[in-house]
Amino acid sequence: QKSIELKMSSGAMLTKEDEVDVEVLPSDQASINEFGRLNARLHEARGETESYNKRLERLDDACTELMMGEGDTVWVLLGDAFIQCSEDDATAICEAQVEKLQGVVDELDKETKGINDRQGELKKELYGRFGTSINLEEA
């Protein structure tokens, strides 16, 4: 008799005796697919959040530099063009950009939480049905 082994993320081997023999229904496959799509979006959202946080940090540094200025005029990049304006106007532009980006980061954080919540529900459902025969954990 041949024993089939499946490798689990913990490094343990799943033997044929430990494997749960459950038919994969179309609804199960839909849940597995949804989990996979959510996982892909979660990774995208985390990457976007990291990128926006770096931009926020640079903008915050720029705002700080502007506040420490001596009241001179400065050049500010708007779109594809530079404009000359007072430090106060440049600071206002910078702070508006910080608020805008922070709003985007907050939305991404809310989306990430929603994804994590839904994945938790799917894990309960799928682990309840398939036990250790399915691995939904990150490597």
mmCIF file of C-alpha atoms in Angstrom:
data_model
loop_
_atom_site.group_PDB
_atom_site.id
_atom_site.type_symbol
_atom_site.label_atom_id
_atom_site.label_comp_id
_atom_site.label_asym_id
_atom_site.label_seq_id
_atom_site.Cartn_x
_atom_site.Cartn_y
_atom_site.Cartn_z
ATOM 1 C CA GLN A 1 0.000 0.000 0.000
ATOM 2 C CA LYS A 2 1.294 3.427 -0.985
ATOM 3 C CA SER A 3 1.200 6.268 1.542
ATOM 4 C CA ILE A 4 0.573 9.771 0.208
ATOM 5 C CA GLU A 5 2.212 12.593 2.101
ATOM 6 C CA LEU A 6 1.423 16.269 1.836
ATOM 7 C CA LYS A 7 3.870 18.807 3.210
ATOM 8 C CA MET A 8 2.381 21.333 5.609
ATOM 9 C CA SER A 9 3.766 24.797 6.337
ATOM 10 C CA SER A 10 4.908 23.725 9.820
ATOM 11 C CA GLY A 11 7.220 21.198 8.204
ATOM 12 C CA ALA A 12 5.208 18.195 9.451
ATOM 13 C CA MET A 13 4.103 15.589 6.957
ATOM 14 C CA LEU A 14 0.459 14.668 6.538
ATOM 15 C CA THR A 15 -0.008 10.930 6.096
ATOM 16 C CA LYS A 16 -2.891 9.283 4.298
ATOM 17 C CA GLU A 17 -4.409 8.284 7.653
ATOM 18 C CA ASP A 18 -4.401 11.894 8.897
ATOM 19 C CA GLU A 19 -5.845 13.285 5.688
ATOM 20 C CA VAL A 20 -9.523 14.181 5.714
ATOM 21 C CA ASP A 21 -11.309 12.620 2.742
ATOM 22 C CA VAL A 22 -13.877 15.277 1.852
ATOM 23 C CA GLU A 23 -15.309 15.984 -1.564
ATOM 24 C CA VAL A 24 -14.605 19.524 -2.749
ATOM 25 C CA LEU A 25 -17.964 21.034 -3.595
ATOM 26 C CA PRO A 26 -18.396 23.976 -5.979
ATOM 27 C CA SER A 27 -19.170 26.179 -2.952
ATOM 28 C CA ASP A 28 -15.906 25.034 -1.319
ATOM 29 C CA GLN A 29 -13.979 25.857 -4.484
ATOM 30 C CA ALA A 30 -15.653 29.278 -4.602
ATOM 31 C CA SER A 31 -14.556 29.935 -1.001
ATOM 32 C CA ILE A 32 -10.999 28.803 -1.749
ATOM 33 C CA ASN A 33 -10.913 31.051 -4.822
ATOM 34 C CA GLU A 34 -12.289 33.987 -2.836
ATOM 35 C CA PHE A 35 -9.620 33.437 -0.185
ATOM 36 C CA GLY A 36 -6.932 33.463 -2.880
ATOM 37 C CA ARG A 37 -8.255 36.663 -4.468
ATOM 38 C CA LEU A 38 -8.462 38.330 -1.056
ATOM 39 C CA ASN A 39 -4.925 37.225 -0.255
ATOM 40 C CA ALA A 40 -3.616 38.721 -3.510
ATOM 41 C CA ARG A 41 -5.432 42.003 -2.829
ATOM 42 C CA LEU A 42 -4.129 42.013 0.754
ATOM 43 C CA HIS A 43 -0.553 41.862 -0.501
ATOM 44 C CA GLU A 44 -1.259 44.639 -3.031
ATOM 45 C CA ALA A 45 -2.865 46.831 -0.370
ATOM 46 C CA ARG A 46 0.084 46.309 1.986
ATOM 47 C CA GLY A 47 2.493 47.312 -0.784
ATOM 48 C CA GLU A 48 0.420 50.386 -1.633
ATOM 49 C CA THR A 49 0.247 51.357 2.040
ATOM 50 C CA GLU A 50 4.012 51.050 2.367
ATOM 51 C CA SER A 51 4.525 53.212 -0.719
ATOM 52 C CA TYR A 52 2.085 55.876 0.479
ATOM 53 C CA ASN A 53 3.673 55.899 3.939
ATOM 54 C CA LYS A 54 7.076 56.586 2.375
ATOM 55 C CA ARG A 55 5.576 59.448 0.367
ATOM 56 C CA LEU A 56 3.899 60.765 3.514
ATOM 57 C CA GLU A 57 7.216 60.702 5.356
ATOM 58 C CA ARG A 58 8.934 62.669 2.568
ATOM 59 C CA LEU A 59 6.080 65.197 2.475
ATOM 60 C CA ASP A 60 6.182 65.564 6.244
ATOM 61 C CA ASP A 61 9.928 66.230 6.047
ATOM 62 C CA ALA A 62 9.296 68.838 3.338
ATOM 63 C CA CYS A 63 6.631 70.538 5.482
ATOM 64 C CA THR A 64 9.043 70.650 8.406
ATOM 65 C CA GLU A 65 11.756 72.194 6.230
ATOM 66 C CA LEU A 66 9.312 74.806 4.960
ATOM 67 C CA MET A 67 8.240 75.717 8.501
ATOM 68 C CA MET A 68 11.876 76.231 9.493
ATOM 69 C CA GLY A 69 12.456 78.590 6.556
ATOM 70 C CA GLU A 70 13.114 82.317 6.748
ATOM 71 C CA GLY A 71 10.094 83.547 4.794
ATOM 72 C CA ASP A 72 11.703 83.349 1.362
ATOM 73 C CA THR A 73 9.929 82.407 -1.817
ATOM 74 C CA VAL A 74 10.266 78.776 -2.840
ATOM 75 C CA TRP A 75 9.678 76.690 -5.946
ATOM 76 C CA VAL A 76 6.989 74.047 -5.674
ATOM 77 C CA LEU A 77 6.360 71.247 -8.156
ATOM 78 C CA LEU A 78 2.691 71.103 -9.140
ATOM 79 C CA GLY A 79 1.968 68.466 -11.753
ATOM 80 C CA ASP A 80 4.647 68.904 -14.416
ATOM 81 C CA ALA A 81 5.523 72.516 -13.644
ATOM 82 C CA PHE A 82 7.318 74.430 -10.930
ATOM 83 C CA ILE A 83 5.671 77.503 -9.476
ATOM 84 C CA GLN A 84 7.191 80.133 -7.258
ATOM 85 C CA CYS A 85 5.275 80.958 -4.082
ATOM 86 C CA SER A 86 5.734 82.057 -0.488
ATOM 87 C CA GLU A 87 6.779 79.558 2.159
ATOM 88 C CA ASP A 88 3.344 79.909 3.772
ATOM 89 C CA ASP A 89 1.586 78.984 0.519
ATOM 90 C CA ALA A 90 4.031 76.118 -0.062
ATOM 91 C CA THR A 91 3.405 74.875 3.474
ATOM 92 C CA ALA A 92 -0.350 74.973 2.878
ATOM 93 C CA ILE A 93 0.077 73.013 -0.382
ATOM 94 C CA CYS A 94 2.295 70.483 1.376
ATOM 95 C CA GLU A 95 -0.116 70.046 4.291
ATOM 96 C CA ALA A 96 -3.028 69.569 1.878
ATOM 97 C CA GLN A 97 -1.076 66.808 0.127
ATOM 98 C CA VAL A 98 -0.321 65.176 3.491
ATOM 99 C CA GLU A 99 -4.039 65.176 4.371
ATOM 100 C CA LYS A 100 -4.947 63.733 0.975
ATOM 101 C CA LEU A 101 -2.381 60.920 1.222
ATOM 102 C CA GLN A 102 -3.328 60.191 4.834
ATOM 103 C CA GLY A 103 -6.921 59.742 3.680
ATOM 104 C CA VAL A 104 -5.765 57.205 1.083
ATOM 105 C CA VAL A 105 -3.710 55.336 3.702
ATOM 106 C CA ASP A 106 -6.680 55.297 6.086
ATOM 107 C CA GLU A 107 -8.899 53.806 3.340
ATOM 108 C CA LEU A 108 -6.264 51.149 2.576
ATOM 109 C CA ASP A 109 -6.042 50.305 6.289
ATOM 110 C CA LYS A 110 -9.830 49.941 6.431
ATOM 111 C CA GLU A 111 -9.757 47.701 3.334
ATOM 112 C CA THR A 112 -6.974 45.580 4.858
ATOM 113 C CA LYS A 113 -8.995 45.113 8.047
ATOM 114 C CA GLY A 114 -12.042 44.070 6.026
ATOM 115 C CA ILE A 115 -9.960 41.570 4.066
ATOM 116 C CA ASN A 116 -8.476 40.116 7.257
ATOM 117 C CA ASP A 117 -11.942 39.781 8.788
ATOM 118 C CA ARG A 118 -13.334 38.007 5.709
ATOM 119 C CA GLN A 119 -10.300 35.724 5.488
ATOM 120 C CA GLY A 120 -10.839 34.791 9.142
ATOM 121 C CA GLU A 121 -14.414 33.759 8.337
ATOM 122 C CA LEU A 122 -13.259 31.743 5.316
ATOM 123 C CA LYS A 123 -10.522 30.036 7.362
ATOM 124 C CA LYS A 124 -13.056 28.915 9.957
ATOM 125 C CA GLU A 125 -15.318 27.565 7.232
ATOM 126 C CA LEU A 126 -12.586 25.826 5.237
ATOM 127 C CA TYR A 127 -10.596 24.431 8.170
ATOM 128 C CA GLY A 128 -13.878 23.194 9.650
ATOM 129 C CA ARG A 129 -14.630 21.336 6.452
ATOM 130 C CA PHE A 130 -11.146 20.138 5.418
ATOM 131 C CA GLY A 131 -9.149 20.125 8.673
ATOM 132 C CA THR A 132 -5.423 19.833 8.130
ATOM 133 C CA SER A 133 -5.852 18.806 4.487
ATOM 134 C CA ILE A 134 -5.878 22.487 3.507
ATOM 135 C CA ASN A 135 -3.267 25.123 4.258
ATOM 136 C CA LEU A 136 -4.385 28.736 4.258
ATOM 137 C CA GLU A 137 -1.448 30.141 6.193
ATOM 138 C CA GLU A 138 1.382 32.298 4.865
ATOM 139 C CA ALA A 139 4.714 30.563 4.441
#
